[in-house]
Short mmCIF file of C-alpha atoms in Angstrom, two decimals:
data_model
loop_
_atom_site.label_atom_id
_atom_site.label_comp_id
_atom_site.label_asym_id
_atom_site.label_seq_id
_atom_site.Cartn_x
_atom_site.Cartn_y
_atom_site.Cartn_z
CA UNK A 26 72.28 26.81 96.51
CA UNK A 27 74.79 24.23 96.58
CA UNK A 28 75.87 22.83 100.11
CA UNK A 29 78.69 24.32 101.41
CA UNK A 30 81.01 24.29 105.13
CA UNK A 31 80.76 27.07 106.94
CA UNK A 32 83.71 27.40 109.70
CA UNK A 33 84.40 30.34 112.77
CA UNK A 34 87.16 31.54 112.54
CA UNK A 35 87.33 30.76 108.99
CA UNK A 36 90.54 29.79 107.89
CA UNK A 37 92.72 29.17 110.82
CA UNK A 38 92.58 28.45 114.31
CA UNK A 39 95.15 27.64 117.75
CA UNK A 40 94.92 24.06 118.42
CA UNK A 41 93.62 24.65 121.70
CA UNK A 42 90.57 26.82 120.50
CA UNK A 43 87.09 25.73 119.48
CA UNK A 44 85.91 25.45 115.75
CA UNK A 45 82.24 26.52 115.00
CA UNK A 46 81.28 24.41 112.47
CA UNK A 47 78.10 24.26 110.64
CA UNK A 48 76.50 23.49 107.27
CA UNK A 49 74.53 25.52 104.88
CA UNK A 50 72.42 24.79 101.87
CA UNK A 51 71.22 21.61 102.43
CA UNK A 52 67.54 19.90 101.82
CA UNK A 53 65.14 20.28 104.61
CA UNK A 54 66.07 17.45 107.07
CA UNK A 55 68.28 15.93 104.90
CA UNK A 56 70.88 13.43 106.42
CA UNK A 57 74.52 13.41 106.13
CA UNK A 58 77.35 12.70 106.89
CA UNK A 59 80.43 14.89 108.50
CA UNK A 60 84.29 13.65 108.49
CA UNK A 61 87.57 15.49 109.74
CA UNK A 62 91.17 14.20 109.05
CA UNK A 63 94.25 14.94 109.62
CA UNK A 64 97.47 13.97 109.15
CA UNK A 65 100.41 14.18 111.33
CA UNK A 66 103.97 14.97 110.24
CA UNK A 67 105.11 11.63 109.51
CA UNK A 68 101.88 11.46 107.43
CA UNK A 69 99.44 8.59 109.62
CA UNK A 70 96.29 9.62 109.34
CA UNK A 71 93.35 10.51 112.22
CA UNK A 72 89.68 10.38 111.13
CA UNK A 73 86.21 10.75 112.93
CA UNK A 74 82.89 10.43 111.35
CA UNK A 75 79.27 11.56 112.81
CA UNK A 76 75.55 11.65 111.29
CA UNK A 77 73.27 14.22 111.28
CA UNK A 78 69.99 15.32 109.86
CA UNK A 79 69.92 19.05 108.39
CA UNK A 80 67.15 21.27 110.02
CA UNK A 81 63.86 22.20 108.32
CA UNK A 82 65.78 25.55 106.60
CA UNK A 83 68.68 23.08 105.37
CA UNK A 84 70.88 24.23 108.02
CA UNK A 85 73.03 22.31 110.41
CA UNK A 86 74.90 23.95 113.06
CA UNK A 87 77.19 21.31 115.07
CA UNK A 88 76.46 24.02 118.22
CA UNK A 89 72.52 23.22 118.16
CA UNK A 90 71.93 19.82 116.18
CA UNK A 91 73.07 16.33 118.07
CA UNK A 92 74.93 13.64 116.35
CA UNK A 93 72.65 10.97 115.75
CA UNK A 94 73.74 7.45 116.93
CA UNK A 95 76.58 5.47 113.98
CA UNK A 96 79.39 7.70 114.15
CA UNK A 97 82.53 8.16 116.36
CA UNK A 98 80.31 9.72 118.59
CA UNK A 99 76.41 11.27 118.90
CA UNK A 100 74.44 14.02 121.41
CA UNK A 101 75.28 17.75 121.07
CA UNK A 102 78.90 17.90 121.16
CA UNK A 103 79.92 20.93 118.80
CA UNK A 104 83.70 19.70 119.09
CA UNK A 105 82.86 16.17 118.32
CA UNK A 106 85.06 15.90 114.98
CA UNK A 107 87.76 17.26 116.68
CA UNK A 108 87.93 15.69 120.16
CA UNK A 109 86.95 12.14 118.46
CA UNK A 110 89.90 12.07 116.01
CA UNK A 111 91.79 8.55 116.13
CA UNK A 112 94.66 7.22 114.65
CA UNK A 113 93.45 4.68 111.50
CA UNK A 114 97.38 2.83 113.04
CA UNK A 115 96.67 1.29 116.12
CA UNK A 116 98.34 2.78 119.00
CA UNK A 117 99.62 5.47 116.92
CA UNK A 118 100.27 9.18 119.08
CA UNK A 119 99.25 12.29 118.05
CA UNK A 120 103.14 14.21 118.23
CA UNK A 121 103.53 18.24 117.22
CA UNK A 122 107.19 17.98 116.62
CA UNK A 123 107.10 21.55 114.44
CA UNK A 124 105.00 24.05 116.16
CA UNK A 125 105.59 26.56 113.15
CA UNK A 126 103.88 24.90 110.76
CA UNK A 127 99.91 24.01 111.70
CA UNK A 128 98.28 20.73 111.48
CA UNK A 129 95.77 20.44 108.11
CA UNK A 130 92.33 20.01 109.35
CA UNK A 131 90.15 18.39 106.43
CA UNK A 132 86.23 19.09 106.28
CA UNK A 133 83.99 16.71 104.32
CA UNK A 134 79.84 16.30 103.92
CA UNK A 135 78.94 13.06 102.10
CA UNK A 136 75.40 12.28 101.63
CA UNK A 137 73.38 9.88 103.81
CA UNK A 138 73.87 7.99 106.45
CA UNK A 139 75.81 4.41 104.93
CA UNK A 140 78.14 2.53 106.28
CA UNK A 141 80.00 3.55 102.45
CA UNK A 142 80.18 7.55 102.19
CA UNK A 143 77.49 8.64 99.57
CA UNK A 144 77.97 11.14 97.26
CA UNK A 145 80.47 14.39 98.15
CA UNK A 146 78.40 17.17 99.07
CA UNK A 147 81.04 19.67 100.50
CA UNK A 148 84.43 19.90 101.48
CA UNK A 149 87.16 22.41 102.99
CA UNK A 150 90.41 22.86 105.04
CA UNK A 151 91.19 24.67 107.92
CA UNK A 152 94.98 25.30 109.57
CA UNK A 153 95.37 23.98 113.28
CA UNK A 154 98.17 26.37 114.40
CA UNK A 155 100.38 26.19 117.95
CA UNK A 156 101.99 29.94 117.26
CA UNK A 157 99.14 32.93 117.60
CA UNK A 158 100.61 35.79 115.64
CA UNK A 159 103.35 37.68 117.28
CA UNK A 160 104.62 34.73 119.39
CA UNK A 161 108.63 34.20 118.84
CA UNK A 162 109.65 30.86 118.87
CA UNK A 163 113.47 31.26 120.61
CA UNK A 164 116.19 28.04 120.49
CA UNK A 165 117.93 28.30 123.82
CA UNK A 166 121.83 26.87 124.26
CA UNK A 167 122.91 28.35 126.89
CA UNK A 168 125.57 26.27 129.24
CA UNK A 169 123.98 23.15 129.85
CA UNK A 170 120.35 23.70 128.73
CA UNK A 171 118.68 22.60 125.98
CA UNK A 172 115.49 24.05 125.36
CA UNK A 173 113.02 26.61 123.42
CA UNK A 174 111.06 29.53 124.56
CA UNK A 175 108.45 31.09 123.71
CA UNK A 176 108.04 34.96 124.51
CA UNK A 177 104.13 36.33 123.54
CA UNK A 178 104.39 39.19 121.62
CA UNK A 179 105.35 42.37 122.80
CA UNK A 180 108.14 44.09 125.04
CA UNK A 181 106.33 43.63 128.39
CA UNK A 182 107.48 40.99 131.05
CA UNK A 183 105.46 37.86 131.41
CA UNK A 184 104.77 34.99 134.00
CA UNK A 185 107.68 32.23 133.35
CA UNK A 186 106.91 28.64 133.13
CA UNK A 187 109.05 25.81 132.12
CA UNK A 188 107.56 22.81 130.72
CA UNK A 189 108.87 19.55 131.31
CA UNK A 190 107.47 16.39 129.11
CA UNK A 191 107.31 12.75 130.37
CA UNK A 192 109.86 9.90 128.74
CA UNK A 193 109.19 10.56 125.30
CA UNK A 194 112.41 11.23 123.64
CA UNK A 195 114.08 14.74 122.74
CA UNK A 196 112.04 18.12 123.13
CA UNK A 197 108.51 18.60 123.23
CA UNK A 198 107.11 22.30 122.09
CA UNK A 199 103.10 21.44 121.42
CA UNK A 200 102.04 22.31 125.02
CA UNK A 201 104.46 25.23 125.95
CA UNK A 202 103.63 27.08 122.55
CA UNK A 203 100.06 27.01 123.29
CA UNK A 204 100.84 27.93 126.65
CA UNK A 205 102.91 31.05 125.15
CA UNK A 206 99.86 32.41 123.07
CA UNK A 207 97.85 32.53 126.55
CA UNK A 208 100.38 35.20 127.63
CA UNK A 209 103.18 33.41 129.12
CA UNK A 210 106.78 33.19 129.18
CA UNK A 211 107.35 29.34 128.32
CA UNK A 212 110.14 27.09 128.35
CA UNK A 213 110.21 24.00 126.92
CA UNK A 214 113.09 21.67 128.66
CA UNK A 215 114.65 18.54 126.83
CA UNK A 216 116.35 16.78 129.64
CA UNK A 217 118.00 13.55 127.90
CA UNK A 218 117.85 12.06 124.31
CA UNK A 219 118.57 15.29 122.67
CA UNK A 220 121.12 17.12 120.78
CA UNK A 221 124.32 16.58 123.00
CA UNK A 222 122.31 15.28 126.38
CA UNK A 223 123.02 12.04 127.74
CA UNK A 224 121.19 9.12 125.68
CA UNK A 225 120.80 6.67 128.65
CA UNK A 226 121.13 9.00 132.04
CA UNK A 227 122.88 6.75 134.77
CA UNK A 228 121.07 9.71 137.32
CA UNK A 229 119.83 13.32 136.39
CA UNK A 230 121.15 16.10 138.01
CA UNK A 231 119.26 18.77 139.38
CA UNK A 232 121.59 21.53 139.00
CA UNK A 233 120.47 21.18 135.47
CA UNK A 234 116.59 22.38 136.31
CA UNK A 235 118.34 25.07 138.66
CA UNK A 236 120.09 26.50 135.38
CA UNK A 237 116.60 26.68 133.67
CA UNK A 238 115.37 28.32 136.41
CA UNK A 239 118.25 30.70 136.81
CA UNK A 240 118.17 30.85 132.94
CA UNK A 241 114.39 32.34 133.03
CA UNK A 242 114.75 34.70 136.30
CA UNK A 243 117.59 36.40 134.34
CA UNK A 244 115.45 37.17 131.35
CA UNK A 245 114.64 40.46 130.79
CA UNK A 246 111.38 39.46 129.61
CA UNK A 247 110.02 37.22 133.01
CA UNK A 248 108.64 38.86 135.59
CA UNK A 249 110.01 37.63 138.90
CA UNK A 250 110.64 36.99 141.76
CA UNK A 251 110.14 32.65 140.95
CA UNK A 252 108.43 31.11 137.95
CA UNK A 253 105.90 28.18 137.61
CA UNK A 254 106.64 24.44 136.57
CA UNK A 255 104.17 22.11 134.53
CA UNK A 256 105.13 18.81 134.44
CA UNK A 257 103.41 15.51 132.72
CA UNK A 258 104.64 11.95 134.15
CA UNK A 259 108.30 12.12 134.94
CA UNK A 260 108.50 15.63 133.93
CA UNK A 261 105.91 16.34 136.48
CA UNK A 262 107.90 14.06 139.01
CA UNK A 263 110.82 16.36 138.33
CA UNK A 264 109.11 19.40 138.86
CA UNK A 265 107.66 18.16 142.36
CA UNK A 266 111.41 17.58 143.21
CA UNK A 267 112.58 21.16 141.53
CA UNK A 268 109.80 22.85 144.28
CA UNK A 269 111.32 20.68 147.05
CA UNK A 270 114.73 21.23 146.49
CA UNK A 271 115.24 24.53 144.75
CA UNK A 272 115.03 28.44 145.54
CA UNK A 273 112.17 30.46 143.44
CA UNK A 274 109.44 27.90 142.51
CA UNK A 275 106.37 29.89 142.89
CA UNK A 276 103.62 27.53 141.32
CA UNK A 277 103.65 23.58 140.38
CA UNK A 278 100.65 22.17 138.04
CA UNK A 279 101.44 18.51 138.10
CA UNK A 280 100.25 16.18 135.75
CA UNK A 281 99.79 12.53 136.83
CA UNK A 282 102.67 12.99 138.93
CA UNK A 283 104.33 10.05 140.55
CA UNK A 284 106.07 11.79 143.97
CA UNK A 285 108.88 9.16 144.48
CA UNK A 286 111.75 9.11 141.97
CA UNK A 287 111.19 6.75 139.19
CA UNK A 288 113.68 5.09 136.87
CA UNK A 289 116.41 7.21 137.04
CA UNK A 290 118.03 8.32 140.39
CA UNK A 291 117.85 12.08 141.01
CA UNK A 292 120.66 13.72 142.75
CA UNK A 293 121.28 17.34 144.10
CA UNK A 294 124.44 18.69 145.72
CA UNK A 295 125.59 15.82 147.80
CA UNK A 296 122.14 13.97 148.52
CA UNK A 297 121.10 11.19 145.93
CA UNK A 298 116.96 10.14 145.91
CA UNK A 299 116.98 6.18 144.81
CA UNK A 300 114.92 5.03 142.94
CA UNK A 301 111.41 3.40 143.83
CA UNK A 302 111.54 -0.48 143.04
CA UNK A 303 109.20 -1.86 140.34
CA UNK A 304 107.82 -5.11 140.76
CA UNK A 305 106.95 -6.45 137.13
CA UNK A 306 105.29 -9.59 139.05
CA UNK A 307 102.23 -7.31 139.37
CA UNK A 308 100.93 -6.11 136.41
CA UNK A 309 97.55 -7.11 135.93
CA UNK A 310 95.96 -8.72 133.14
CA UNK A 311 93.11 -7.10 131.25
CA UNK A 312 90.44 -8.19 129.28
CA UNK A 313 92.67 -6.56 126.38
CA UNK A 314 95.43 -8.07 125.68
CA UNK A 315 97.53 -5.16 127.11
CA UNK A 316 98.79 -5.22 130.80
CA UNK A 317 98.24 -2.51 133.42
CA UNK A 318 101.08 -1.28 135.57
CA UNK A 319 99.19 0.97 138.12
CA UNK A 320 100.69 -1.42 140.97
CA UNK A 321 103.90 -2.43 139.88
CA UNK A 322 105.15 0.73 141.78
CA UNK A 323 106.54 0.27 145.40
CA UNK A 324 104.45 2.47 147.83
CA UNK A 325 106.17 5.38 148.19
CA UNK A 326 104.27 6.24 151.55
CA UNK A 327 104.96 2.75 153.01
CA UNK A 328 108.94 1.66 154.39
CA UNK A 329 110.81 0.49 152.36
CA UNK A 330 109.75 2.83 149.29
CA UNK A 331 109.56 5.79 151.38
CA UNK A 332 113.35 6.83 151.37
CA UNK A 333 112.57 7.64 147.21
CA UNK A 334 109.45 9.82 148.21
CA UNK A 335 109.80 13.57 147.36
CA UNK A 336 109.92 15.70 150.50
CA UNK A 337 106.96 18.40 148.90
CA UNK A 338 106.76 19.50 152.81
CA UNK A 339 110.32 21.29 152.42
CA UNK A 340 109.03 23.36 149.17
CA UNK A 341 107.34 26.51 149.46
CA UNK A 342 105.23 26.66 146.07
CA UNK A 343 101.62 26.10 145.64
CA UNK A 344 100.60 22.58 144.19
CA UNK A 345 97.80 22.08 141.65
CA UNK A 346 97.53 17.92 141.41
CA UNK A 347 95.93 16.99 138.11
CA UNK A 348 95.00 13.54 138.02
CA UNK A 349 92.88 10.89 135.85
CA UNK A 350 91.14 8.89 137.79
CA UNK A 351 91.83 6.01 135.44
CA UNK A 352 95.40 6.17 134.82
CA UNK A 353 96.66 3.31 134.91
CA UNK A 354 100.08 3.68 134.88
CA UNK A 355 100.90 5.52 138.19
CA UNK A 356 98.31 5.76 141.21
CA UNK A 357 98.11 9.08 140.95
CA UNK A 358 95.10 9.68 142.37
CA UNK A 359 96.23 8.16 145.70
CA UNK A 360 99.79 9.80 145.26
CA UNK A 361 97.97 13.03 145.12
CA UNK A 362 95.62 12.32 148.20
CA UNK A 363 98.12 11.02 150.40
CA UNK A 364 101.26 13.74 149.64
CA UNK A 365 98.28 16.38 150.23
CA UNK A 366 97.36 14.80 153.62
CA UNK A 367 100.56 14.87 154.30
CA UNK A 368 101.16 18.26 153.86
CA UNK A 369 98.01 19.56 155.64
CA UNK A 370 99.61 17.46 158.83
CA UNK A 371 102.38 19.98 159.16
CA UNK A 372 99.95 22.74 158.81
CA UNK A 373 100.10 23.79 155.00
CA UNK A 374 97.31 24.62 152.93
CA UNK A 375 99.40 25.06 149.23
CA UNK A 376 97.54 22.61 147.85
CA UNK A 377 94.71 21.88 145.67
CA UNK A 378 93.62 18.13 143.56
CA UNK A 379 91.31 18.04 140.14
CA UNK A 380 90.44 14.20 139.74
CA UNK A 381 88.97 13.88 136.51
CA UNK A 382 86.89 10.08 136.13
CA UNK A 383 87.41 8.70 132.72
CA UNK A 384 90.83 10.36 132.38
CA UNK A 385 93.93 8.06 131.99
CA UNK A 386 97.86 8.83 132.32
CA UNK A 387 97.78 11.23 129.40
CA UNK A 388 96.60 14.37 129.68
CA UNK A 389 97.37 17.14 126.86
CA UNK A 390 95.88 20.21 126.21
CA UNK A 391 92.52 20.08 124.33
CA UNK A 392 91.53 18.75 121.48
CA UNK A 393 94.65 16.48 120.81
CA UNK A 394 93.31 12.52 120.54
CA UNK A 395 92.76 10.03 123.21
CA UNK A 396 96.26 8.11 123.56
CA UNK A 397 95.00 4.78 125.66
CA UNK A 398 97.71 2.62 125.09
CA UNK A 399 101.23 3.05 124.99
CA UNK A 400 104.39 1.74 125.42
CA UNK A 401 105.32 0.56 129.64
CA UNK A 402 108.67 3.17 129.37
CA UNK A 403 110.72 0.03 131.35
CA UNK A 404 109.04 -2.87 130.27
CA UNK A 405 108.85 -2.22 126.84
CA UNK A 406 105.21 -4.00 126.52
CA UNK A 407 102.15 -2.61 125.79
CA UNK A 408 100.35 -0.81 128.69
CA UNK A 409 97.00 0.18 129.37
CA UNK A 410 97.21 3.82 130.14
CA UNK A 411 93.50 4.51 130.11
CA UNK A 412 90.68 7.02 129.47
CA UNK A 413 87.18 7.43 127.96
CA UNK A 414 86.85 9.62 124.66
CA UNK A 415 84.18 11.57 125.60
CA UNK A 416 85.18 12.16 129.34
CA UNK A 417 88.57 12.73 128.61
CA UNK A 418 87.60 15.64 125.98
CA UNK A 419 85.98 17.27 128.97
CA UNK A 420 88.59 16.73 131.31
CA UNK A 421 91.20 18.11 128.79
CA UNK A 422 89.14 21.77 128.07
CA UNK A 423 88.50 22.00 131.91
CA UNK A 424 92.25 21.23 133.41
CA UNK A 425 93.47 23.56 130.78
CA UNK A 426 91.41 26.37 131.43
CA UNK A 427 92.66 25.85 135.40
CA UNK A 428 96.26 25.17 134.33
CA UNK A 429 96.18 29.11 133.25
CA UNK A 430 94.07 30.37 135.76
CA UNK A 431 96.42 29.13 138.42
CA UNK A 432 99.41 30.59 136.88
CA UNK A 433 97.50 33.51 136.32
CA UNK A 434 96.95 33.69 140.13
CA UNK A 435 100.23 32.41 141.50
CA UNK A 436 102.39 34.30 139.02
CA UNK A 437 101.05 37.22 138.33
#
């Protein structure tokens, strides 16, 4: 019998789902290798590599056999190809711009264990998608906004989130499709560099999140009476400041959050939040060459950074802090900590912290690759943002998995 790739489910899969993988018609103990690559959309290419050794029957089943030590990565890890995907650029980001078409996944078995790929044993494809069947994918222009949502199939009503990225540029639809396929109503908010919104915002406006919000309580399809925000970075700085300020926030999940206003001032009605200063003095040298920012931040629980801090004590929602513990661009372990303790002094208790250790700034929804540096978003250099491969892959599976479940409890 000739070796072939055996995959569960077989020919297509959500992004966010695991991939049973496992080989069949091998020799008894006979060692290979196992690749996976992918390319993105503007066609850069992600690769990861590990060895095994067949069993006695000629089987091997990534769920029971450990990757043996030479590859991207070795021990039982059943995800391993997936999880250890990296970029053959340096530095390059794994970006889902179109979430209705899938990502290519390619399967290949090569003979032996060389640092050159022996002979081609097997090979197949599998389809990545972001949409599950049934999921509508719905542009939204209405007054200001500038979004898309995504309604799970079905007339019922749904739990509403909106989404809001970090300071990548235009609209981001990866994580709030996924999110949609898991049974929720999700909006995915652009809030500068797209379409017709401001290139270069002198201050962002939070009447602008209050439309969104107004936007989703008036859809037939959301069940009421407030919605959730999950925010990355900025976008999770803005949501902290949407639950502060605004009516009908009934959940935040807050993703490296810093909880003073950053870069751009924030304004609502007549009160304007400053900014926090930066202090590029203080970026630390690392035995890369690449610079970590972590303390060029002014301490927003310390005068004189304080008056940019986001009052989280006037909101009303319930707070899920996700933080890396190595993120290096924003503190926001200690962010976390203190806003928490801070919050428990007037008597609350709608709080809760994951710290994940080898997790850095980014943190996406499983199974997308380990982004560790970037570019600093004022500084324009090359920044350290941290995490460990195989940490991070756990921390990923786990915060997403409690992402839903406190939606689930919060919203529902």
């Amino acid at each position: 019998m000739a070796p072939s790739i055996r995959l569960s489910p077989a020919a297509r899969s959500l992004f966010d789902q695991p991939l049973a993988i496992a080989v069949q018609g091998l020799g008894p103990r006979q060692q290979v290798t196992l690749r996976t690559s992918l390319r993105d959309e503007t066609g850069e290419l992600f690769q990861a590599s590990a060895r095994y050794q067949a069993g006695d029957d000629g089987e091997l089943d990534l769920a029971r056999c450990p990757a043996l030590p030479g590859g991207s990565f070795s021990g039982l890890e059943p995800m391993g190809l997936l999880w250890a995907l990296q970029p053959q650029k340096p530095f390059w980001r794994l970006v889902k711009r179109d979430v209705q078409s899938p990502f290519l996944l390619q399967l290949e078995v090569f003979e032996g264990h060389g640092e050159r790929h022996g002979r081609l044993l097997a090979q197949a494809q599998h389809e990545r998608a972001f949409l599950r069947d049934g999921v509508r994918r719905i542009p939204v222009r209405e007054g200001r906004i500038r979004a898309t949502l995504f309604l799970p199939p079905g007339e019922d009503t749904f739990p509403g989130i909106i989404d809001i990225h970090g300071l990548g540029r235009g609209l981001f639809e990866a994580r709030a499709s996924l999110l949609a396929n898991h049974g929720f109503a999700t909006l995915a908010l652009a809030y500068y560099q797209f379409e017709d919104l401001p290139q270069e915002p002198k201050e962002l406006h939070l009447e602008y999140f209050e439309e969104a919000v107004n936007y989703m309580l008036q859809h037939p399809q959301v069940k009421g009476p407030g919605v959730g925000l999950l925010g990355f970075s900025k976008g999770a700085e803005l949501s902290l400041a949407m639950a502060a300020f605004l009516k009908n926030i009934s959940a935040v999940a807050s993703l490296n959050a810093p909880v003073a206003v950053t870069l751009i001032p924030l304004s609502y009605k007549d009160k304007i939040i400053p900014t926090v200063t930066l202090y590029e003095h203080k970026a630390k040298a690392t035995n890369s060459k690449f610079l970590d920012y972590s303390d060029v931040i002014d301490d927003p629980f310390q005068a004189p950074g304080n008056q940019s801090r986001i009052p989280l004590e006037k909101g009303e929602a319930q707070f899920l802090f996700i933080v890396g513990q190595d993120d290096r661009l924003v503190k926001s372990e200690y962010y976390a900590t203190e806003v928490c303790k801070l919050l428990q002094a007037q008597g609350k208790e709608n709080f809760q912290i994951l710290s994940y250790p080898g997790t850095g700034h980014c943190i996406d929804p499983p199974f997308f690759p380990l982004y560790p540096i970037g570019s600093h978003p004022v500084f324009h250099k090359q920044a350290v943002l941290g995490g460990e491969l195989r940490a991070y892959s756990k921390a990923q599976v786990h915060a997403w998995s409690q992402i839903q479940a406190f939606f689930k409890k919060y919203l529902t």
